[in-house]
Short mmCIF file of C-alpha atoms in Angstrom, two decimals:
data_model
loop_
_atom_site.label_atom_id
_atom_site.label_comp_id
_atom_site.label_asym_id
_atom_site.label_seq_id
_atom_site.Cartn_x
_atom_site.Cartn_y
_atom_site.Cartn_z
CA MET A 23 -26.93 -18.83 -6.14
CA LYS A 24 -26.57 -22.50 -5.20
CA LYS A 25 -22.80 -22.04 -4.90
CA LEU A 26 -23.27 -19.08 -2.56
CA LEU A 27 -25.74 -21.02 -0.43
CA PHE A 28 -23.37 -23.98 -0.24
CA SER A 29 -20.46 -21.73 0.77
CA GLY A 30 -22.54 -20.07 3.47
CA LEU A 31 -23.69 -23.43 4.80
CA PHE A 32 -20.13 -24.78 4.84
CA VAL A 33 -18.86 -21.76 6.79
CA ALA A 34 -21.72 -22.25 9.25
CA LEU A 35 -20.73 -25.89 9.69
CA LEU A 36 -17.12 -24.85 10.29
CA LEU A 37 -18.13 -22.45 13.00
CA ALA A 38 -20.52 -24.93 14.60
CA GLY A 39 -17.80 -27.57 14.77
CA PHE A 40 -15.10 -25.51 16.47
CA ALA A 41 -15.69 -26.64 20.03
CA GLN A 42 -15.67 -30.30 19.04
CA LYS A 43 -12.16 -30.32 17.56
CA PRO A 44 -8.60 -30.08 18.84
CA TYR A 45 -7.03 -26.70 18.14
CA LYS A 46 -4.65 -26.24 15.24
CA VAL A 47 -1.56 -24.05 15.62
CA MET A 48 0.07 -23.18 12.32
CA PHE A 49 3.08 -21.42 10.82
CA TYR A 50 3.31 -20.21 7.22
CA ASN A 51 6.01 -18.26 5.41
CA PHE A 52 3.94 -16.02 3.10
CA GLU A 53 6.94 -15.44 0.78
CA ASN A 54 7.34 -11.72 0.14
CA LEU A 55 3.85 -10.47 0.82
CA PHE A 56 4.45 -6.83 -0.10
CA ASP A 57 1.87 -4.22 -0.98
CA THR A 58 2.38 -2.25 -4.21
CA ILE A 59 3.29 1.07 -2.56
CA ASP A 60 6.91 2.23 -2.50
CA ASP A 61 7.98 2.83 1.09
CA PRO A 62 11.08 5.09 1.16
CA GLU A 63 12.06 3.73 4.58
CA ILE A 64 12.73 0.17 3.34
CA TYR A 65 14.14 -1.63 0.30
CA ASP A 66 10.82 -2.61 -1.27
CA SER A 67 11.17 -1.08 -4.76
CA GLU A 68 11.43 -4.58 -6.25
CA PHE A 69 7.78 -5.09 -5.30
CA THR A 70 6.32 -1.96 -6.92
CA PRO A 71 4.72 -1.39 -10.34
CA GLY A 72 7.93 0.19 -11.62
CA GLY A 73 10.24 -2.43 -10.13
CA PRO A 74 11.76 -5.44 -11.90
CA LYS A 75 8.89 -7.70 -10.82
CA ARG A 76 6.22 -5.26 -12.10
CA TRP A 77 4.32 -5.90 -8.89
CA ASN A 78 0.82 -4.47 -9.28
CA SER A 79 -2.69 -4.74 -7.87
CA VAL A 80 -3.59 -7.67 -10.15
CA LYS A 81 -0.63 -9.77 -9.01
CA TYR A 82 -1.13 -8.68 -5.40
CA GLY A 83 -4.80 -9.67 -5.53
CA LYS A 84 -3.85 -13.07 -6.92
CA LYS A 85 -1.38 -13.58 -4.09
CA ILE A 86 -3.95 -12.64 -1.44
CA ARG A 87 -6.54 -15.02 -2.88
CA ASN A 88 -3.95 -17.80 -3.03
CA LEU A 89 -3.18 -17.38 0.64
CA GLU A 90 -6.90 -17.37 1.42
CA ARG A 91 -7.22 -20.64 -0.45
CA VAL A 92 -4.45 -22.36 1.51
CA LEU A 93 -5.64 -21.15 4.91
CA PHE A 94 -9.27 -22.02 4.20
CA ASP A 95 -8.45 -25.44 2.77
CA LEU A 96 -6.45 -26.23 5.88
CA ALA A 97 -9.49 -25.20 7.95
CA ALA A 98 -11.88 -27.19 5.76
CA MET A 99 -9.79 -30.32 6.14
CA ASP A 100 -11.32 -30.92 9.57
CA LYS A 101 -13.85 -28.07 9.74
CA ASN A 102 -11.69 -26.05 12.10
CA TYR A 103 -9.99 -22.71 11.50
CA PRO A 104 -6.50 -22.65 13.07
CA ALA A 105 -6.58 -21.07 16.52
CA VAL A 106 -3.16 -19.42 16.10
CA ILE A 107 -1.25 -18.74 12.88
CA GLY A 108 2.31 -17.44 12.88
CA VAL A 109 3.43 -15.84 9.62
CA SER A 110 6.63 -14.42 8.16
CA GLU A 111 7.74 -12.33 5.18
CA ILE A 112 4.95 -9.78 5.44
CA GLU A 113 5.59 -6.09 4.80
CA ASN A 114 3.15 -4.46 7.21
CA ARG A 115 -0.12 -4.74 9.08
CA SER A 116 -2.11 -3.71 6.03
CA VAL A 117 -1.24 -6.84 4.04
CA LEU A 118 -2.13 -8.98 7.06
CA GLU A 119 -5.54 -7.33 7.18
CA ASP A 120 -6.10 -7.92 3.47
CA VAL A 121 -5.61 -11.67 3.89
CA ILE A 122 -8.07 -12.20 6.74
CA ALA A 123 -10.62 -9.88 5.15
CA GLN A 124 -11.12 -12.41 2.36
CA PRO A 125 -14.63 -13.94 2.35
CA LYS A 126 -13.63 -17.47 3.35
CA LEU A 127 -11.47 -16.28 6.26
CA ALA A 128 -13.58 -13.42 7.61
CA PRO A 129 -15.89 -15.76 9.63
CA ALA A 130 -12.94 -16.80 11.80
CA ASN A 131 -12.82 -13.23 13.17
CA TYR A 132 -9.02 -13.29 13.36
CA ARG A 133 -7.12 -10.66 15.32
CA ILE A 134 -3.53 -9.56 14.62
CA VAL A 135 -0.38 -9.15 16.70
CA HIS A 136 2.26 -7.33 14.65
CA TYR A 137 5.27 -5.09 15.20
CA ASP A 138 7.35 -3.29 12.59
CA SER A 139 10.85 -4.74 12.67
CA PRO A 140 14.16 -3.08 11.70
CA ASP A 141 14.75 -5.54 8.84
CA ALA A 142 16.26 -3.67 5.89
CA ARG A 143 13.81 -5.17 3.40
CA GLY A 144 10.93 -4.29 5.67
CA VAL A 145 9.66 -7.84 6.20
CA ASP A 146 8.18 -8.76 9.56
CA VAL A 147 6.71 -11.69 11.46
CA ALA A 148 3.28 -11.64 13.05
CA PHE A 149 0.42 -13.63 14.51
CA TYR A 150 -3.21 -14.19 13.68
CA TYR A 151 -5.30 -15.56 16.52
CA ARG A 152 -8.92 -16.46 17.12
CA PRO A 153 -10.16 -14.48 20.14
CA ASP A 154 -12.83 -17.09 20.85
CA VAL A 155 -10.04 -19.60 21.57
CA PHE A 156 -6.93 -17.68 22.59
CA LYS A 157 -7.56 -14.98 25.18
CA LEU A 158 -4.78 -12.45 24.59
CA GLU A 159 -3.29 -10.84 27.68
CA GLY A 160 -0.24 -9.12 26.17
CA SER A 161 2.39 -9.06 23.44
CA ALA A 162 5.88 -7.76 22.80
CA ALA A 163 8.64 -7.75 20.21
CA ILE A 164 12.09 -9.00 21.20
CA PRO A 165 14.83 -7.43 19.07
CA PHE A 166 17.67 -9.45 17.59
CA THR A 167 20.98 -8.22 19.02
CA MET A 168 24.47 -9.56 18.47
CA GLU A 169 27.49 -7.98 20.12
CA GLU A 170 29.81 -8.89 17.26
CA LEU A 171 27.45 -7.30 14.70
CA PRO A 172 25.95 -4.20 16.30
CA ASP A 173 24.64 -2.83 12.99
CA PHE A 174 23.04 -6.04 11.71
CA ARG A 175 19.32 -5.55 11.08
CA THR A 176 16.87 -8.43 10.92
CA ARG A 177 13.41 -9.45 12.03
CA ASP A 178 12.28 -9.12 15.63
CA ILE A 179 10.89 -12.11 17.51
CA VAL A 180 7.20 -11.45 18.16
CA THR A 181 5.65 -12.86 21.32
CA MET A 182 2.15 -12.99 22.74
CA TRP A 183 0.72 -14.53 25.86
CA GLY A 184 -2.68 -15.38 27.23
CA THR A 185 -4.83 -18.44 27.84
CA ILE A 186 -6.56 -21.27 26.00
CA GLU A 187 -9.29 -22.86 28.11
CA ASP A 188 -7.83 -21.01 31.12
CA GLU A 189 -4.41 -22.61 30.67
CA PRO A 190 -1.49 -20.16 30.23
CA PHE A 191 0.27 -20.06 26.84
CA TYR A 192 3.26 -18.14 25.54
CA PHE A 193 3.69 -18.01 21.76
CA MET A 194 6.80 -16.90 19.87
CA VAL A 195 7.25 -16.46 16.11
CA ALA A 196 10.55 -15.75 14.37
CA HIS A 197 12.28 -15.65 11.02
CA TRP A 198 15.92 -16.32 11.79
CA PRO A 199 18.74 -14.78 9.71
CA SER A 200 19.21 -16.31 6.28
CA ARG A 201 22.05 -18.43 4.96
CA LEU A 202 23.35 -15.56 2.83
CA GLY A 203 27.11 -16.00 2.54
CA GLY A 204 26.87 -19.75 3.18
CA LYS A 205 25.42 -21.98 5.85
CA GLU A 206 28.51 -22.16 8.05
CA ALA A 207 29.52 -18.51 7.71
CA SER A 208 26.04 -17.33 8.66
CA ALA A 209 25.43 -19.97 11.36
CA PRO A 210 26.45 -17.75 14.33
CA LYS A 211 23.52 -15.43 13.56
CA ARG A 212 21.02 -18.27 13.76
CA ARG A 213 22.60 -19.62 16.91
CA ARG A 214 22.20 -16.16 18.42
CA ALA A 215 18.52 -16.05 17.39
CA ALA A 216 18.03 -19.48 18.98
CA GLU A 217 19.74 -18.28 22.14
CA ILE A 218 17.41 -15.26 22.40
CA MET A 219 14.33 -17.42 21.99
CA ARG A 220 15.52 -20.04 24.48
CA ARG A 221 16.31 -17.43 27.13
CA ALA A 222 12.88 -15.83 26.73
CA ALA A 223 11.13 -19.20 26.96
CA ASP A 224 13.16 -20.25 29.99
CA SER A 225 12.36 -16.95 31.72
CA VAL A 226 8.63 -17.46 31.22
CA LEU A 227 8.79 -21.01 32.59
CA ALA A 228 10.85 -19.85 35.57
CA ILE A 229 8.05 -17.46 36.51
CA ASN A 230 5.26 -19.98 35.93
CA PRO A 231 6.22 -23.59 35.14
CA ALA A 232 2.62 -24.28 34.07
CA THR A 233 2.91 -21.96 31.06
CA LYS A 234 2.85 -23.84 27.77
CA VAL A 235 5.41 -22.42 25.37
CA VAL A 236 5.14 -22.64 21.57
CA MET A 237 8.09 -21.43 19.45
CA MET A 238 7.54 -21.35 15.70
CA GLY A 239 8.99 -19.88 12.55
CA ASP A 240 11.21 -20.13 9.53
CA PHE A 241 14.49 -20.88 11.28
CA ASN A 242 16.55 -21.09 8.05
CA ASP A 243 18.05 -24.25 9.52
CA ASP A 244 16.82 -27.80 9.41
CA ALA A 245 15.13 -29.36 12.42
CA THR A 246 18.27 -31.44 13.08
CA ASP A 247 20.80 -28.59 12.86
CA ALA A 248 22.79 -27.53 15.91
CA SER A 249 21.06 -24.15 16.25
CA ILE A 250 17.76 -25.93 16.91
CA VAL A 251 18.85 -29.14 18.63
CA GLU A 252 21.65 -27.73 20.78
CA THR A 253 21.16 -23.98 21.20
CA LEU A 254 17.37 -23.91 21.23
CA GLY A 255 17.46 -27.28 22.99
CA ALA A 256 14.64 -28.84 20.99
CA ALA A 257 14.83 -32.62 21.29
CA GLY A 258 13.25 -35.14 18.95
CA ASN A 259 12.27 -37.95 21.33
CA ILE A 260 9.08 -37.05 23.18
CA ARG A 261 9.57 -39.86 25.69
CA LYS A 262 12.91 -38.50 26.90
CA ILE A 263 12.07 -34.82 27.39
CA GLU A 264 12.61 -33.67 30.94
CA PRO A 265 10.60 -30.97 32.75
CA GLY A 266 11.68 -27.56 31.46
CA GLY A 267 12.81 -29.04 28.14
CA TYR A 268 11.49 -28.59 24.61
CA TYR A 269 10.24 -30.95 21.93
CA ASN A 270 10.44 -30.52 18.15
CA PRO A 271 8.08 -32.91 16.33
CA TYR A 272 9.63 -31.93 12.99
CA ILE A 273 12.84 -33.83 13.68
CA ASP A 274 10.99 -37.09 13.01
CA VAL A 275 9.30 -35.55 9.96
CA LEU A 276 12.64 -34.52 8.45
CA LYS A 277 14.27 -37.88 9.21
CA ALA A 278 11.41 -39.55 7.35
CA GLY A 279 12.38 -37.58 4.25
CA TYR A 280 9.79 -34.80 4.27
CA GLY A 281 10.47 -31.09 3.92
CA THR A 282 8.83 -27.69 3.56
CA LEU A 283 11.06 -26.18 0.87
CA ALA A 284 13.30 -27.50 -1.88
CA TYR A 285 16.73 -26.34 -3.03
CA GLN A 286 18.98 -27.98 -5.64
CA ASP A 287 16.77 -31.07 -5.72
CA ALA A 288 17.00 -31.60 -1.96
CA TRP A 289 14.31 -30.99 0.67
CA ASN A 290 14.87 -28.85 3.74
CA LEU A 291 12.66 -28.41 6.77
CA PHE A 292 13.26 -24.85 7.97
CA ASP A 293 9.68 -24.35 9.21
CA ASN A 294 9.38 -25.62 12.76
CA ILE A 295 6.99 -25.58 15.69
CA VAL A 296 8.70 -26.35 19.00
CA VAL A 297 6.76 -26.87 22.23
CA SER A 298 7.63 -27.03 25.91
CA GLU A 299 7.66 -30.37 27.74
CA ASN A 300 4.45 -29.64 29.64
CA LEU A 301 2.58 -29.21 26.33
CA ALA A 302 4.30 -32.13 24.61
CA THR A 303 3.51 -34.62 27.38
CA GLY A 304 0.55 -33.03 29.15
CA SER A 305 2.43 -33.09 32.45
CA GLN A 306 0.55 -29.97 33.59
CA GLY A 307 -3.01 -29.04 32.81
CA GLU A 308 -5.25 -30.88 30.37
CA LEU A 309 -4.21 -29.51 26.97
CA LYS A 310 -1.43 -31.40 25.24
CA LEU A 311 0.08 -32.13 21.85
CA GLN A 312 -1.96 -34.57 19.78
CA LYS A 313 -1.54 -36.49 16.56
CA ALA A 314 -3.97 -36.04 13.71
CA PRO A 315 -6.13 -39.15 13.13
CA GLY A 316 -4.00 -41.74 11.36
CA ALA A 317 -0.88 -39.53 11.39
CA ARG A 318 2.62 -40.91 12.02
CA PHE A 319 3.96 -37.71 13.52
CA TYR A 320 2.93 -34.94 15.89
CA GLY A 321 4.19 -32.41 13.33
CA ASN A 322 2.25 -31.94 10.10
CA ILE A 323 3.00 -30.35 6.71
CA PHE A 324 0.13 -29.05 4.59
CA ARG A 325 0.66 -29.61 0.88
CA THR A 326 -1.89 -30.15 -1.86
CA PRO A 327 -1.41 -30.65 -5.64
CA TYR A 328 -2.24 -27.05 -6.50
CA MET A 329 0.63 -25.85 -4.29
CA ILE A 330 3.21 -27.85 -6.27
CA GLN A 331 5.07 -26.90 -9.46
CA LYS A 332 3.89 -29.25 -12.22
CA GLU A 333 6.62 -28.83 -14.84
CA GLY A 334 9.95 -27.28 -15.73
CA GLN A 335 13.19 -26.97 -13.81
CA TYR A 336 11.40 -26.78 -10.45
CA LYS A 337 8.90 -29.57 -11.01
CA GLY A 338 7.81 -31.01 -7.67
CA TYR A 339 8.90 -27.90 -5.71
CA PRO A 340 6.46 -25.59 -3.92
CA LEU A 341 4.74 -23.38 -6.52
CA ARG A 342 6.06 -19.94 -5.66
CA THR A 343 4.94 -16.44 -6.60
CA PHE A 344 8.01 -15.63 -8.68
CA VAL A 345 10.99 -17.43 -10.12
CA GLY A 346 13.43 -14.60 -10.53
CA ASN A 347 11.30 -11.83 -11.99
CA ASN A 348 8.93 -14.23 -13.77
CA PHE A 349 5.49 -14.28 -12.21
CA GLN A 350 4.32 -17.84 -11.52
CA GLY A 351 1.09 -16.94 -9.76
CA GLY A 352 1.85 -19.42 -7.01
CA TYR A 353 1.51 -19.55 -3.25
CA SER A 354 4.85 -19.62 -1.45
CA ASP A 355 8.26 -21.23 -1.67
CA HIS A 356 7.44 -22.93 1.65
CA PHE A 357 4.70 -25.33 2.67
CA PRO A 358 2.94 -24.45 5.94
CA VAL A 359 3.30 -26.56 9.08
CA TYR A 360 0.83 -27.19 11.88
CA ILE A 361 0.24 -29.11 15.10
CA TYR A 362 -2.83 -30.12 17.11
CA ILE A 363 -3.48 -29.25 20.73
CA GLY A 364 -6.33 -30.84 22.65
CA LYS A 365 -7.44 -32.96 25.59
#
């Protein structure tokens, strides 16, 4: 009973403290959040009770509770639920609903923006948003198209627009094509994804230069790779960004040796949040990018000991749900990233 009373009081304190805090904007790769039902329209049999991973309601429930734990602990860190959360590697709207229906997340009253994408595995990207902070005006999915590969199927780019404190915002979330076949061989696909996002962002700013653009996602490239720095045009020096340009705070984070996923004992930073110059510098309106108290960087990575593999071949890596077909009961193979926006 005391534990329940404490939990209820803590949630009340979270809600009471919302207006006093800068807003968090977050991205998290949920790593293969599939339901247990076989969908004949997609290649999801791996994540079914009869598949090689023996994916069932017990394992699914564990995964959902793990995601609840991460999202709530990030909120509890400064008594502030994220205002906007971009997510990737989710199968459908139903799994999104299951996450935010969990007891510790339900008080945030999250809403969902989701579109089914043509990805062969059936994984999509989506948004959660708090309607008390972000006033949604519209949303759309932008398909990935590439003239040289007319039959290539991958995730759409999901967009939504509206206002925060009456200032216009345009959010984009994406999961760019993977490095399957090698980084260089697959690079044109990611450059094309970057080109699509940049053109959409530029079009929005051309209509209303006061709109604050936020591009986020698992880009399957590091913050310093050409697809992000050159094609997307995301620069790493906030003092040198010109009007109409874009700033990526995760360039500094990567150069300092931090990452969001590990591969062959090296860290990568594929998870990025890129913002337009007017949000980075506050050149228009009052809301702008802020650093967390005591932080070195504008970009943040959320990692806690329980999210890290403690032993074995992958010691020190993110504690994932599976290694091969062996259930680890973990969280994701990526750490989430987040930024602060405030006055």
